XYZ file of C-alpha atoms in Angstrom:
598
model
C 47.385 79.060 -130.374
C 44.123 80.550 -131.796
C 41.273 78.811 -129.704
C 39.371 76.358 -131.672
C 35.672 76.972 -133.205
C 33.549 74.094 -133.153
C 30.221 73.762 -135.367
C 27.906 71.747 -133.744
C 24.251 69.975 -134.995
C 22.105 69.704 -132.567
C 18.640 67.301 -132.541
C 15.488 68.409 -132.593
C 13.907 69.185 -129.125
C 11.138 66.867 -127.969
C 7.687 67.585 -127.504
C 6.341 65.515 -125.209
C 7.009 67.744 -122.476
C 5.664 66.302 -119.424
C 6.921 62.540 -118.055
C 3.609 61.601 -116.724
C 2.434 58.021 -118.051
C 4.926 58.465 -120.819
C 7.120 56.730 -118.533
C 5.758 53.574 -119.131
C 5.349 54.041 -122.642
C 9.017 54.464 -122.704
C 10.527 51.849 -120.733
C 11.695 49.909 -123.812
C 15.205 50.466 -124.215
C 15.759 52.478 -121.090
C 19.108 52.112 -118.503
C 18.637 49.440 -116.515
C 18.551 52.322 -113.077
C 15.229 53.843 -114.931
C 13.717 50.171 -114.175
C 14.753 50.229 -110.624
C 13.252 53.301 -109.864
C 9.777 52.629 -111.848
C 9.744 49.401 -109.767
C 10.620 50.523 -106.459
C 7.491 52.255 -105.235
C 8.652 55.556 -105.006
C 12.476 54.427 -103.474
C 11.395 51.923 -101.377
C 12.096 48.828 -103.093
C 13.412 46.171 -100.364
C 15.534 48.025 -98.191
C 13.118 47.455 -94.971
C 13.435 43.772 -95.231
C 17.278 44.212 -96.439
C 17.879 45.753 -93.205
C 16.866 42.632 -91.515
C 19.003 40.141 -92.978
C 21.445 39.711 -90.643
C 23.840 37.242 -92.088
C 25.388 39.984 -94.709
C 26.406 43.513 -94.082
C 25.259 44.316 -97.834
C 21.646 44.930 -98.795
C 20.900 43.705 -102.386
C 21.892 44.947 -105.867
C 18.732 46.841 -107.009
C 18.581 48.296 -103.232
C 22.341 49.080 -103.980
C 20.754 51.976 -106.233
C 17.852 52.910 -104.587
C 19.423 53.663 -101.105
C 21.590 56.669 -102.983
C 18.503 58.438 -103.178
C 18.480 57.873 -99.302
C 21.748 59.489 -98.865
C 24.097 56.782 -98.551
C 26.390 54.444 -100.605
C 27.188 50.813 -99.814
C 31.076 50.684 -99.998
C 33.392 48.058 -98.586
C 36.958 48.208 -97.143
C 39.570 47.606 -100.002
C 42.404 47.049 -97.777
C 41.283 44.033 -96.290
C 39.254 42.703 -99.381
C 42.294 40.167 -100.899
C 42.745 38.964 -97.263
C 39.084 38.580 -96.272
C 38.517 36.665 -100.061
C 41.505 34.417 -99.068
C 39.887 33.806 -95.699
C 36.348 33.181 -97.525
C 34.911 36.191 -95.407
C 32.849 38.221 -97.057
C 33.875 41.830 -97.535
C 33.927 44.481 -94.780
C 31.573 46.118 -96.234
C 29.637 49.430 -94.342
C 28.017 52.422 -95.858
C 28.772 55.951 -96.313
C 25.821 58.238 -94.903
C 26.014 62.063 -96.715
C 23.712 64.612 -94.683
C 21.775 67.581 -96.835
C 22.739 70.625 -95.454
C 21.592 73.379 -97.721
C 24.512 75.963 -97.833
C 26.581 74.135 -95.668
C 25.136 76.357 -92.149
C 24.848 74.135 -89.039
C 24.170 75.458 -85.574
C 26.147 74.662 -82.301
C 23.753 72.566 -81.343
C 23.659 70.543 -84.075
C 27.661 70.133 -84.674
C 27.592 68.737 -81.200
C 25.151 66.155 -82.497
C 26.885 65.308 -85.552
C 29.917 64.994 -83.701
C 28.613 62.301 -81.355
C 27.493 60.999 -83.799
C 30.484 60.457 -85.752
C 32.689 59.171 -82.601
C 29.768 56.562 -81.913
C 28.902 54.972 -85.538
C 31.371 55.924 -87.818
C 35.089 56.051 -86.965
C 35.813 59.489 -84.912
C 35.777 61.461 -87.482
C 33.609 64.330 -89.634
C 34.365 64.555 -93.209
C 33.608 68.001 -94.869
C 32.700 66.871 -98.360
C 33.437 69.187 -101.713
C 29.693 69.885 -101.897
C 29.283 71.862 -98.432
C 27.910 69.276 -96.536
C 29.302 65.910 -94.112
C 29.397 62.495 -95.006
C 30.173 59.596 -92.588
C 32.568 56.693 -93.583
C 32.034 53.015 -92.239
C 29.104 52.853 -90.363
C 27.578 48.916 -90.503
C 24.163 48.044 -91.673
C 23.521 46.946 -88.192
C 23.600 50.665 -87.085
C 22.236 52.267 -90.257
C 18.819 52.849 -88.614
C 20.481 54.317 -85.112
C 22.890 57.178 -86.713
C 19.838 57.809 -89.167
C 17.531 58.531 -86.009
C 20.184 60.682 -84.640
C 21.082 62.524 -87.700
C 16.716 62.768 -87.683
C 17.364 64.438 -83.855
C 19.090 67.336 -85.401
C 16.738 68.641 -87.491
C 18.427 67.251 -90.134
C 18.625 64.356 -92.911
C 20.125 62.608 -96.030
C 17.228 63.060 -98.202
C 18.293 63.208 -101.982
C 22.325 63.940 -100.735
C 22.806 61.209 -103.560
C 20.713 59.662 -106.564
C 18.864 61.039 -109.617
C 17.567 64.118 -108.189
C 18.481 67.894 -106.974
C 21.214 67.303 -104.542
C 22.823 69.070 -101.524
C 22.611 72.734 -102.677
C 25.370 74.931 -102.323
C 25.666 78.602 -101.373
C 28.589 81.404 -101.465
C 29.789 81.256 -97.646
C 32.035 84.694 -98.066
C 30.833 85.852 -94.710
C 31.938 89.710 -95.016
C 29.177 90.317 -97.983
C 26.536 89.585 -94.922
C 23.351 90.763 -96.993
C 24.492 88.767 -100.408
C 25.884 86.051 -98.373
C 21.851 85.688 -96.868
C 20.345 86.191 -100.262
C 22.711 83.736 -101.342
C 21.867 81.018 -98.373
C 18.265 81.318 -98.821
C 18.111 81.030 -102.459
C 19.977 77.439 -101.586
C 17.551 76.861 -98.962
C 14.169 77.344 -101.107
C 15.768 75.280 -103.737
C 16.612 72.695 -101.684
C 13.154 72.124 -99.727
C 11.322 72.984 -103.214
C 13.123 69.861 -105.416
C 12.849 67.605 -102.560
C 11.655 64.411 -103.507
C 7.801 64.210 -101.883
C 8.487 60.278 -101.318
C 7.622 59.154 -97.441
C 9.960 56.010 -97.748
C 13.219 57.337 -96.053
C 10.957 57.885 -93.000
C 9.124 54.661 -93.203
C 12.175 52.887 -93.512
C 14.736 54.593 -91.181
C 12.487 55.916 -88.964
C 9.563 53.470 -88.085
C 7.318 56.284 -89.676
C 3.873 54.775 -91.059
C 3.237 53.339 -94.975
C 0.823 55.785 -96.567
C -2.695 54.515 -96.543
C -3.865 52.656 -99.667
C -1.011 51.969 -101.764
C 1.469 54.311 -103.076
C -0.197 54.093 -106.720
C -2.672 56.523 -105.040
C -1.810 57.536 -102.014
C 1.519 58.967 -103.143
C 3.078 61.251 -106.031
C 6.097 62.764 -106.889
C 4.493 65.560 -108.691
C 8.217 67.132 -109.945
C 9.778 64.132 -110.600
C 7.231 61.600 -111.456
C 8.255 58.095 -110.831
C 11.571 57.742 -112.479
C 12.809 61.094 -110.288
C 15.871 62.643 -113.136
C 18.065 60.932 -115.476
C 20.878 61.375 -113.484
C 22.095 63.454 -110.786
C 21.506 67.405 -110.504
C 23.662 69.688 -109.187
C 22.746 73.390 -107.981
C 24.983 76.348 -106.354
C 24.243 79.299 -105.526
C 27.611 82.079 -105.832
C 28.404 85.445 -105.101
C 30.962 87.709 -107.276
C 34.056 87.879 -106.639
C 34.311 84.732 -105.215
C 33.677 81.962 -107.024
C 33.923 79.181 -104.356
C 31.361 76.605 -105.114
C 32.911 76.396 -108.751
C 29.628 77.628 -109.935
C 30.503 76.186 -113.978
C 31.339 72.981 -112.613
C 27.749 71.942 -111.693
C 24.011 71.280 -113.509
C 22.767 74.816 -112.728
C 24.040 77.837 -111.266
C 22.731 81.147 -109.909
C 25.223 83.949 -109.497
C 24.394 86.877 -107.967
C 23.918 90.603 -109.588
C 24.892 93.274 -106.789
C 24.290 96.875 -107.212
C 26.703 99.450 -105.748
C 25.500 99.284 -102.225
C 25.761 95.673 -102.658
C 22.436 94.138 -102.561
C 21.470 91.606 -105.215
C 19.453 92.976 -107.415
C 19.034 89.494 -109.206
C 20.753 86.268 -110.740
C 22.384 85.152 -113.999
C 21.133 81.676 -114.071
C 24.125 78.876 -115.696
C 23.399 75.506 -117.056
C 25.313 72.402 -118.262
C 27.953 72.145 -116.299
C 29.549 69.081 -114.899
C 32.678 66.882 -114.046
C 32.320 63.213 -114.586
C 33.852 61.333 -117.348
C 34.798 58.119 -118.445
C 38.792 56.983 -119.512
C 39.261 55.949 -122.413
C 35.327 57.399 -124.012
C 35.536 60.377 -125.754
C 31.889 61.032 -125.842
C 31.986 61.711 -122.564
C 33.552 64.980 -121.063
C 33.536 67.382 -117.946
C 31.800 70.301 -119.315
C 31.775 74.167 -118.150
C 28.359 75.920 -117.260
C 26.880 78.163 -120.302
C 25.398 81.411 -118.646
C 22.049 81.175 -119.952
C 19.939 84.130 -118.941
C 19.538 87.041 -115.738
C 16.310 86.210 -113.699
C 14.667 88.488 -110.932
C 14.942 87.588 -107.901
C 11.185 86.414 -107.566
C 11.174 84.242 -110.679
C 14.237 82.207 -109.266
C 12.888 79.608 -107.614
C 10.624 79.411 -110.903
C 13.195 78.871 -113.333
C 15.557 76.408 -110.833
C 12.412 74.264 -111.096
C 11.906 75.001 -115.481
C 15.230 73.843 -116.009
C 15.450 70.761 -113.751
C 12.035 69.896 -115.305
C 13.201 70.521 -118.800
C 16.261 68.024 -118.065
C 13.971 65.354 -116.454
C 12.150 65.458 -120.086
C 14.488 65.697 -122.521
C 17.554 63.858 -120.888
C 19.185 60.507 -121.911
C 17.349 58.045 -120.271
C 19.002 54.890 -122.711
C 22.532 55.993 -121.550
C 23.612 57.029 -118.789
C 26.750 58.034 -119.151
C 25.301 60.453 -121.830
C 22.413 61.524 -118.785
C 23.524 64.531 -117.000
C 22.426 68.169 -118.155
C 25.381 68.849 -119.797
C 24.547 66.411 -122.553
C 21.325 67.545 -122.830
C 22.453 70.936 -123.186
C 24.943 69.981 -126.252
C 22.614 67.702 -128.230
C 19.910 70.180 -128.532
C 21.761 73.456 -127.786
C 21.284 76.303 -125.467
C 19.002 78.557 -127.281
C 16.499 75.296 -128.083
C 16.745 75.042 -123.982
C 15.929 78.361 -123.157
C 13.285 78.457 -124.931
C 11.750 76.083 -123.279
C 12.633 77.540 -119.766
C 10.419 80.409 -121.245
C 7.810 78.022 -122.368
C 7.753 76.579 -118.668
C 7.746 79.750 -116.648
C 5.678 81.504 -119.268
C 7.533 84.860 -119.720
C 10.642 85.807 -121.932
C 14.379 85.776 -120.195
C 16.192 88.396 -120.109
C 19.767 88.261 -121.170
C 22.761 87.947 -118.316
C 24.387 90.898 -116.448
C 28.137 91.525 -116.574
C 30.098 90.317 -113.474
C 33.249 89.420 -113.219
C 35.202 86.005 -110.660
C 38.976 86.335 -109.078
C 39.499 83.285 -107.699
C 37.570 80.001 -106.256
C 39.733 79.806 -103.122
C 38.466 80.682 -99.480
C 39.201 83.182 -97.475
C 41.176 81.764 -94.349
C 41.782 83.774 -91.175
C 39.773 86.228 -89.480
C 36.643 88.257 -91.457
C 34.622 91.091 -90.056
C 31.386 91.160 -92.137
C 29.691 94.412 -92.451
C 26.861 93.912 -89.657
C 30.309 93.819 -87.396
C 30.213 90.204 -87.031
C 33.548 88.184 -87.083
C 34.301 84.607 -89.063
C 37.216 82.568 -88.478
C 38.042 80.267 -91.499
C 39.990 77.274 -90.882
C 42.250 74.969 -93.175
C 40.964 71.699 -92.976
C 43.436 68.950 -95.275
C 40.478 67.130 -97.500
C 38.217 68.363 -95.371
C 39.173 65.709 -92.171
C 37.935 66.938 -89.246
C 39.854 64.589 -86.731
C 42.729 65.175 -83.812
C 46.186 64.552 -86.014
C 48.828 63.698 -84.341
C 51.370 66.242 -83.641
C 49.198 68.739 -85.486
C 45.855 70.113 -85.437
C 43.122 68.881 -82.947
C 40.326 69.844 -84.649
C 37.635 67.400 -83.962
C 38.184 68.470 -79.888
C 38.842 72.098 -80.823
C 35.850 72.487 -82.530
C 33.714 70.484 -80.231
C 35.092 72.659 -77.521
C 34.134 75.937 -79.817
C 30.681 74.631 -80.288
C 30.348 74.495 -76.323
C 30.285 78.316 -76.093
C 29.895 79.376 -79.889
C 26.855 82.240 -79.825
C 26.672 82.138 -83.891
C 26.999 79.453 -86.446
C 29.719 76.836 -88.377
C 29.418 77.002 -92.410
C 31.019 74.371 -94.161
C 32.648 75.692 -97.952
C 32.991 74.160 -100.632
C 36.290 73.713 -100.732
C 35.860 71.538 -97.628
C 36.880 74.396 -94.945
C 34.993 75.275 -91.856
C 34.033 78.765 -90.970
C 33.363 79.726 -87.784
C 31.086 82.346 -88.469
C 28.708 84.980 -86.648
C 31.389 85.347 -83.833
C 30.100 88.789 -81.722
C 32.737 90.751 -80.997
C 33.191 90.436 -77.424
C 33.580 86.507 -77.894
C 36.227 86.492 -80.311
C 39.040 86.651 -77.587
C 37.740 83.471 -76.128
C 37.049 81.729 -79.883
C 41.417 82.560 -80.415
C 42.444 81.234 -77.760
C 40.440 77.966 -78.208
C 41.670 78.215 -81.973
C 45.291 78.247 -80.342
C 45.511 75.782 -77.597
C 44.159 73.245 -80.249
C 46.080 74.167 -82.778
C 44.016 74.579 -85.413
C 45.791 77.625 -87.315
C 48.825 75.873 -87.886
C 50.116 77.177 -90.907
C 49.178 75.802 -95.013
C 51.501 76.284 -97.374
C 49.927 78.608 -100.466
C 49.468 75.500 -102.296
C 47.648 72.920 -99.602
C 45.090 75.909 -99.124
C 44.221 75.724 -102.978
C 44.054 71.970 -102.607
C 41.206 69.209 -102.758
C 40.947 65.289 -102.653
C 38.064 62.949 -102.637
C 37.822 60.066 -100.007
C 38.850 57.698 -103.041
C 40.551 54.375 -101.695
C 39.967 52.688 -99.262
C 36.269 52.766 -99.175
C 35.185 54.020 -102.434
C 34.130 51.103 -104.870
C 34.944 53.545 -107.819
C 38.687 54.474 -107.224
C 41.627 53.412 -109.454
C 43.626 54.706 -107.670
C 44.753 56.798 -103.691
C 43.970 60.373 -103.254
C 42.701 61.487 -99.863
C 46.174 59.194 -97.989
C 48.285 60.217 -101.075
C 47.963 64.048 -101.689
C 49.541 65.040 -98.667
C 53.024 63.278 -99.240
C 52.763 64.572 -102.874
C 52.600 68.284 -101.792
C 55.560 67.821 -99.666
C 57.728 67.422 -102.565
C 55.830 70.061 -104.537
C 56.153 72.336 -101.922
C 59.894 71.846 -101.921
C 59.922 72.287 -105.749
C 58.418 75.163 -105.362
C 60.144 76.903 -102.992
C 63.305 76.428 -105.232
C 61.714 78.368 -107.750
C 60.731 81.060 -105.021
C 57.174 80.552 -105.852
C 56.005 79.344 -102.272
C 53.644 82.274 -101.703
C 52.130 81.615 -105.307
C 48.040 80.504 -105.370
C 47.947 77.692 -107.414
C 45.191 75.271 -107.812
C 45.525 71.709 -107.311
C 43.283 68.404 -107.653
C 43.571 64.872 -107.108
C 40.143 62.255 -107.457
C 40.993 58.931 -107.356
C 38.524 58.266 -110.261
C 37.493 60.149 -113.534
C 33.840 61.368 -111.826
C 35.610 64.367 -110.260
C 34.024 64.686 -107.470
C 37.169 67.088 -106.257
C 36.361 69.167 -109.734
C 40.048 68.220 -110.759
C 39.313 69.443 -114.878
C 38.715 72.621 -113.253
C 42.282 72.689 -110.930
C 45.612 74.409 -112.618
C 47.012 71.184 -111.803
C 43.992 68.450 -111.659
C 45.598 64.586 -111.321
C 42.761 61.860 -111.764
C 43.519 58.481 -110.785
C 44.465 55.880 -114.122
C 45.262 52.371 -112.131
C 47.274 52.029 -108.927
C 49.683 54.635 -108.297
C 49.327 55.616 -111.880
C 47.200 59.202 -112.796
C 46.391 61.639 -116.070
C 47.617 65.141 -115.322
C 45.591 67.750 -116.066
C 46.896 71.368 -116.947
C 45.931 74.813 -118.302
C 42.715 75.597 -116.370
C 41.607 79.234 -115.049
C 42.265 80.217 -111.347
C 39.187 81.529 -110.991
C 37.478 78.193 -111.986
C 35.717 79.104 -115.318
C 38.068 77.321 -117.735
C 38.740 72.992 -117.987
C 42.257 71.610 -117.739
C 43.922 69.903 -121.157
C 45.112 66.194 -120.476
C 49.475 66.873 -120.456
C 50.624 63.642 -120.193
C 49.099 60.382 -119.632
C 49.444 57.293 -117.374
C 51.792 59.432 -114.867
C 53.037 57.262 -112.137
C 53.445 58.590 -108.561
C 57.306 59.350 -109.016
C 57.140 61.127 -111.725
C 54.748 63.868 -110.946
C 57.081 66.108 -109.239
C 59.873 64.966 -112.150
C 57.038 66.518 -114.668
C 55.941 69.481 -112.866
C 59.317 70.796 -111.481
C 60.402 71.942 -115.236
C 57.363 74.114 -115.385
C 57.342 75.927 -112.105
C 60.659 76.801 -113.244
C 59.571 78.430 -116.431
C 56.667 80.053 -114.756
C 58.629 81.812 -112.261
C 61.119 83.174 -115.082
C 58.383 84.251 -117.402
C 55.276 84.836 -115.919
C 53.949 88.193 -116.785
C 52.692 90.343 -113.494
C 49.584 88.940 -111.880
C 49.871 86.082 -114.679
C 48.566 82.785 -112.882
C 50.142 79.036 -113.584
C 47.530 77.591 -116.019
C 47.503 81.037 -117.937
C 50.942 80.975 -118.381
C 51.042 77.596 -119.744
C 48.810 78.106 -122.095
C 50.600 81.657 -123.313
C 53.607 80.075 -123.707
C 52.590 76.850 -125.638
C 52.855 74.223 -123.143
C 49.100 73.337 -123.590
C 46.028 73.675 -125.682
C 43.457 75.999 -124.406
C 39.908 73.842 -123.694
C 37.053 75.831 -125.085
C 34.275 73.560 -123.590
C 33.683 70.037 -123.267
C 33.453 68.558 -126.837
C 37.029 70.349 -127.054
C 38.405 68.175 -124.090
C 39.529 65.535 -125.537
C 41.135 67.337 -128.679
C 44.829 68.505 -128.950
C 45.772 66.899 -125.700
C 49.324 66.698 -124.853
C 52.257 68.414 -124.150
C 53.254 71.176 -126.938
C 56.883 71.781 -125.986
C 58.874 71.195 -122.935
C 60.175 73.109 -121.016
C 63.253 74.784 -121.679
């Protein structure tokens, strides 16, 4: 099918450029969040006092929003919540604590930490999250202000890991392109310490630190973000060619790297307007791919990361906020209309993007040498669980053991791996045969390794449905279906989010399932391998059973016709099992299967 072209209108850019005291001019008519945050004096709202209410493990509604910008979502256990309602308890409710960890690089030292740290407030286990970072799971409000000192101890925090503002920032992690890989890491880095909100309240509050002298109306400023911080969250990554691991079209703004032949990055083709959330049932909302906008130096980077999170703190949806994030922005006034105003900001003309080219957005599991002559172990870790399984991996020891004598670093991926990275060469002996007495290379089928799942029930308040506690049984039988087909050694991409956010990037998976109702889910096919392509909706309302019943067909007709090197969600579309997504406005058109399979 011939793809489809699209003509768009777009509205007329604003000209009030700057937030400033406009803020207040505009607060008629804006999303009840944009209140919160004018009101809370600069994120602090009530949380100290919050904390000190005793008789509730909660912390109020407004406080609800404001403590995202803190790092951390209140969440309660879903489980027990009919029982505990029954009982007239109220619910179990704890929070989930996300760290910022700028390309996913933690030392020894500190994975020791954040291990204790995890076996003492929340539940004996690390959770590797899909943006290169660690979240904890069901830690009480009585011990927020304990794991936030520890997490303090480390050297790091949970500053902006959630809320309206420039979150966690992610970096390639391919660890045998050593010079990109750095460029790449402290690209993230600057980013990441350069959009962090200026705000003192996360250390007055978890910390004990001291209120700013004479009020916050003039002793404090956000000078990027102003008093109402963005419109919504902001995504960045930072990637490196071939490898597209961090799903670099997937998020708000993108940098990928330009390498000459030696391969040294000679610069970065900046991307904007991507983006995953959605809502059922709304077509004007849509996950979105990244338009690559323009190829910056490498000094004017940091320059234009700031332009365009400045231009989308100005001219996005502050009324709606499902229609807030960048993406939107991006289609009502268009991408040239944008740029320009980059240029405006920066104050010189862009220059047009670089060719470059993406294989895959996979990792790179085993052993790596990188060209210093450094070694990097990468390990499977199922939805990014670090934890002892029984009768299989021990990871949480294993790794805690590795960390004891580790001379180099751990880097977390975005696909919710761990590397063990920077291993000299005379110490990988003793890294193996840690790596084998705890079992922790115990093989993934082709399939789980291209796999993701968000936490989803029982903790998150948004799910509709399991992911994390279901995938697992679900690749099983689509292992199994596979294997009849002799495609068991085939890379194919699958997703599962409880929830239409996609915080697993399902739209973006050859095979993306996002959650409808209880054991009930829209399946997603027809997206690229590589990650630069969105997923067609292929049949709706899907209940548990009947996934493998759906799927089984096609893997059949994939292995019999597939052209060489042809992957899944090409093939589907070449043979006419689903519409080809040109961007987001496109999503929600000609969904549906086409034919079935024969």
């Amino acid at each position: 099918m011939a793809d489809k072209t699209t003509t768009r209108t777009y509205e007329t850019p604003p000209t009030d450029r700057p937030i400033s005291d406009a803020e207040a001019a505009r607060a008629a008519g804006l999303a009840a969040n944009e209140h919160i945050k004018i009101a809370s004096g600069y994120l602090r709202g009530t949380l100290a006092d919050g904390l000190l209410k005793h008789a509730t493990g909660a912390i109020s509604e407004d406080d609800g929003q404001l403590v995202k910008f803190h790092g951390m979502y209140l969440q309660d256990d879903r489980d027990i919540r009919a029982e505990r309602t029954k009982k007239k308890l109220e619910k179990a409710y704890s929070f989930m604590i996300r760290l910022r960890i700028a390309g996913g690089v933690v030392t020894p030292k500190q994975w020791l930490a954040l291990d204790e740290i995890a076996t003492t407030y929340a539940g004996g286990a690390l959770r590797a999250t899909t943006r290169q970072t660690f979240q904890y799971h069901g830690v009480i409000k009585s011990n927020l202000k304990r794991t936030m000192a520890a997490i303090d101890a480390t050297l790091l925090d949970t500053i902006a890991a959630c809320g309206d503002v420039n979150r966690n920032v992610m970096a390639a992690t391919n660890p045998a392109q050593t010079g990109a890989h750095k460029a790449a890491y402290l690209l993230a880095k600057d980013i990441s310490d350069s959009l962090l909100p200026k705000t003192s309240a996360w250390r007055e509050i978890w910390l004990d630190g001291e209120r700013v002298v004479g009020g916050e109306e003039v002793a404090e400023v956000e000078p990027v973000y102003g008093k109402t911080y963005l419109p919504r969250k902001f995504k960045t990554v930072v990637a490196v060619p071939p490898s597209n691991e961090v799903d670099i079209f997937a998020h708000d703004l993108g940098f990928i790297a330009i390498l000459d032949e030696t391969g040294k990055v000679t610069g970065w083709n900046v991307t904007v307007g991507g983006g995953m959330g959605m809502t059922h049932g709304e077509t004007d909302t849509f996950p979105r791919t990244a338009d690559v906008m323009c190829f910056v130096e490498p000094a004017d980077a940091l320059k234009v990361a700031e332009a365009v999170m400045t231009v989308q703190r100005d001219w996005g949806n502050r009324k709606v906020r499902k229609n807030a994030r960048l993406k939107y922005t991006i289609e009502r006034y268009g991408l040239a209309a944008f740029r320009a105003e980059v240029e405006t900001r920066i104050g010189k003309p862009l220059a047009d993007p670089k060719p470059f080219a993406f294989t895959g957005n996979g990792d790179r599991y085993g052993w790596t040498e990188g060209d210093d002559g450094r070694h990097h172990l990468t390990l499977y870790v199922a939805s990014g669980r670090i934890k002892d399984y029984d009768n299989g991996p021990q990871l949480l020891t294993g790794l805690r053991r590795i960390a004891e004598i580790h001379q180099g670093d751990f880097r977390l991926t975005g696909n919710q791996n761990v590397i063990i990275a920077n291993v000299p060469a005379e110490k990988r002996a003793e890294i193996e045969a840690l790596v084998d007495q705890y079992g922790m290379l115990k093989g993934a089928s082709a399939l789980r390794r291209n796999s993701m799942a968000c936490v989803a029930l029982p903790t998150c308040g948004l799910a509709l449905a399991e992911s994390e506690r279901y995938l697992p049984s679900l690749m099983d039988e689509l292992e199994a279906s596979l294997a009849s087909h002799g495609l068991q050694d085939d890379e194919i991409t699958i997703r599962m989010t409880g929830c239409p956010n996609g915080c697993a990037r399902p739209f973006i998976a050859e095979i993306g399932l996002v959650g409808r109702g209880p054991e009930r889910y829209h399946l997603y096919l027809g997206a690229a391998f590589d990650g630069s392509r969105l997923g067609k909706l292929f049949a709706e309302d899907v209940t548990a059973s009947e996934i493998k019943t759906i799927l089984d067909p096609l893997f059949a007709a994939y292995a019999r016709h597939k052209q060489a090197g042809e992957r899944f969600g090409d093939y589907l579309i070449r043979d006419g099992y689903v519409t080809r997504t040109i961007n987001g406005p496109d999503f929600h058109d000609h969904t549906g299967a086409l034919k079935s399979a024969a």
